């Protein structure tokens, strides 16, 4: 295992973002397997997506567009998946993380 001092900040940031994305995807019901529906928890997904949006928005200037663009794409996909999974979708601009990203269509 590499010493944390040797790990570039961009790698730590992207790894943390991917963990948030993975957890949010599971909570949106996007997990593989027959129990994906049982793992769905939109209240938890909302929290994770909002945290991810704030994190990516804050980190983007520091990590550059090359690293931020895929994170933004993943975040947008999760925001859309959340809207699709919601029985009563939020109004535009009121969905998870949209206070950081703006409305997602």
GROMACS .gro file of C-alpha atoms in nm:
model
  105
    1UNK     CA    1   0.000   0.000   0.000
    2UNK     CA    2   0.129   0.342  -0.091
    3UNK     CA    3   0.204   0.591   0.180
    4UNK     CA    4  -0.065   0.863   0.175
    5UNK     CA    5   0.208   1.126   0.142
    6UNK     CA    6   0.287   0.988  -0.203
    7UNK     CA    7  -0.070   1.008  -0.333
    8UNK     CA    8  -0.145   1.319  -0.540
    9UNK     CA    9  -0.435   1.532  -0.417
   10UNK     CA   10  -0.626   1.485  -0.743
   11UNK     CA   11  -0.625   1.109  -0.687
   12UNK     CA   12  -0.755   1.142  -0.330
   13UNK     CA   13  -1.027   1.381  -0.447
   14UNK     CA   14  -1.141   1.166  -0.738
   15UNK     CA   15  -1.139   0.852  -0.523
   16UNK     CA   16  -1.358   1.020  -0.261
   17UNK     CA   17  -1.597   1.139  -0.533
   18UNK     CA   18  -1.620   0.790  -0.682
   19UNK     CA   19  -1.708   0.648  -0.339
   20UNK     CA   20  -1.987   0.903  -0.302
   21UNK     CA   21  -2.109   0.824  -0.655
   22UNK     CA   22  -2.111   0.451  -0.592
   23UNK     CA   23  -2.304   0.485  -0.268
   24UNK     CA   24  -2.555   0.722  -0.429
   25UNK     CA   25  -2.606   0.486  -0.723
   26UNK     CA   26  -2.687   0.199  -0.486
   27UNK     CA   27  -2.928   0.418  -0.290
   28UNK     CA   28  -3.097   0.523  -0.617
   29UNK     CA   29  -3.166   0.156  -0.687
   30UNK     CA   30  -2.902   0.123  -0.959
   31UNK     CA   31  -2.711  -0.165  -0.799
   32UNK     CA   32  -2.667  -0.489  -0.989
   33UNK     CA   33  -2.845  -0.795  -0.869
   34UNK     CA   34  -3.189  -0.906  -0.765
   35UNK     CA   35  -3.187  -0.711  -0.437
   36UNK     CA   36  -3.122  -0.369  -0.599
   37UNK     CA   37  -3.475  -0.256  -0.520
   38UNK     CA   38  -3.436  -0.346  -0.155
   39UNK     CA   39  -3.124  -0.131  -0.132
   40UNK     CA   40  -3.302   0.174  -0.275
   41UNK     CA   41  -3.332   0.460  -0.025
   42UNK     CA   42  -3.399   0.796  -0.187
   43UNK     CA   43  -3.363   0.992   0.137
   44UNK     CA   44  -3.007   0.861   0.171
   45UNK     CA   45  -2.944   0.908  -0.201
   46UNK     CA   46  -3.047   1.274  -0.175
   47UNK     CA   47  -2.791   1.333   0.100
   48UNK     CA   48  -2.513   1.159  -0.091
   49UNK     CA   49  -2.587   1.339  -0.419
   50UNK     CA   50  -2.601   1.677  -0.246
   51UNK     CA   51  -2.269   1.609  -0.072
   52UNK     CA   52  -2.118   1.495  -0.402
   53UNK     CA   53  -2.242   1.809  -0.580
   54UNK     CA   54  -2.088   2.036  -0.319
   55UNK     CA   55  -1.765   1.837  -0.321
   56UNK     CA   56  -1.731   1.835  -0.701
   57UNK     CA   57  -1.822   2.203  -0.729
   58UNK     CA   58  -1.561   2.298  -0.470
   59UNK     CA   59  -1.293   2.065  -0.606
   60UNK     CA   60  -1.332   2.140  -0.977
   61UNK     CA   61  -1.112   2.452  -0.987
   62UNK     CA   62  -0.841   2.266  -0.797
   63UNK     CA   63  -0.835   1.948  -1.006
   64UNK     CA   64  -0.890   2.100  -1.350
   65UNK     CA   65  -1.146   2.027  -1.618
   66UNK     CA   66  -0.974   1.705  -1.731
   67UNK     CA   67  -1.057   1.543  -1.396
   68UNK     CA   68  -1.369   1.743  -1.309
   69UNK     CA   69  -1.562   1.677  -1.632
   70UNK     CA   70  -1.613   1.302  -1.572
   71UNK     CA   71  -1.713   1.373  -1.212
   72UNK     CA   72  -1.968   1.630  -1.328
   73UNK     CA   73  -2.102   1.383  -1.584
   74UNK     CA   74  -2.141   1.114  -1.319
   75UNK     CA   75  -2.309   1.361  -1.084
   76UNK     CA   76  -2.554   1.468  -1.353
   77UNK     CA   77  -2.636   1.105  -1.431
   78UNK     CA   78  -2.710   1.043  -1.064
   79UNK     CA   79  -2.927   1.353  -1.041
   80UNK     CA   80  -3.129   1.233  -1.340
   81UNK     CA   81  -3.151   0.879  -1.201
   82UNK     CA   82  -3.278   1.020  -0.874
   83UNK     CA   83  -3.545   1.220  -1.054
   84UNK     CA   84  -3.650   0.911  -1.250
   85UNK     CA   85  -3.662   0.695  -0.935
   86UNK     CA   86  -3.871   0.950  -0.745
   87UNK     CA   87  -4.242   0.890  -0.727
   88UNK     CA   88  -4.291   1.268  -0.697
   89UNK     CA   89  -3.996   1.437  -0.872
   90UNK     CA   90  -3.862   1.763  -0.732
   91UNK     CA   91  -3.925   2.087  -0.917
   92UNK     CA   92  -3.641   2.191  -1.149
   93UNK     CA   93  -3.361   2.341  -0.942
   94UNK     CA   94  -3.485   2.176  -0.620
   95UNK     CA   95  -3.343   1.827  -0.670
   96UNK     CA   96  -3.045   1.689  -0.482
   97UNK     CA   97  -2.734   1.896  -0.535
   98UNK     CA   98  -2.904   2.140  -0.770
   99UNK     CA   99  -2.831   2.431  -0.538
  100UNK     CA  100  -2.467   2.371  -0.636
  101UNK     CA  101  -2.509   2.264  -0.999
  102UNK     CA  102  -2.819   2.447  -1.113
  103UNK     CA  103  -3.124   2.272  -1.254
  104UNK     CA  104  -3.061   1.940  -1.425
  105UNK     CA  105  -3.279   1.847  -1.722
   0.00000   0.00000   0.00000
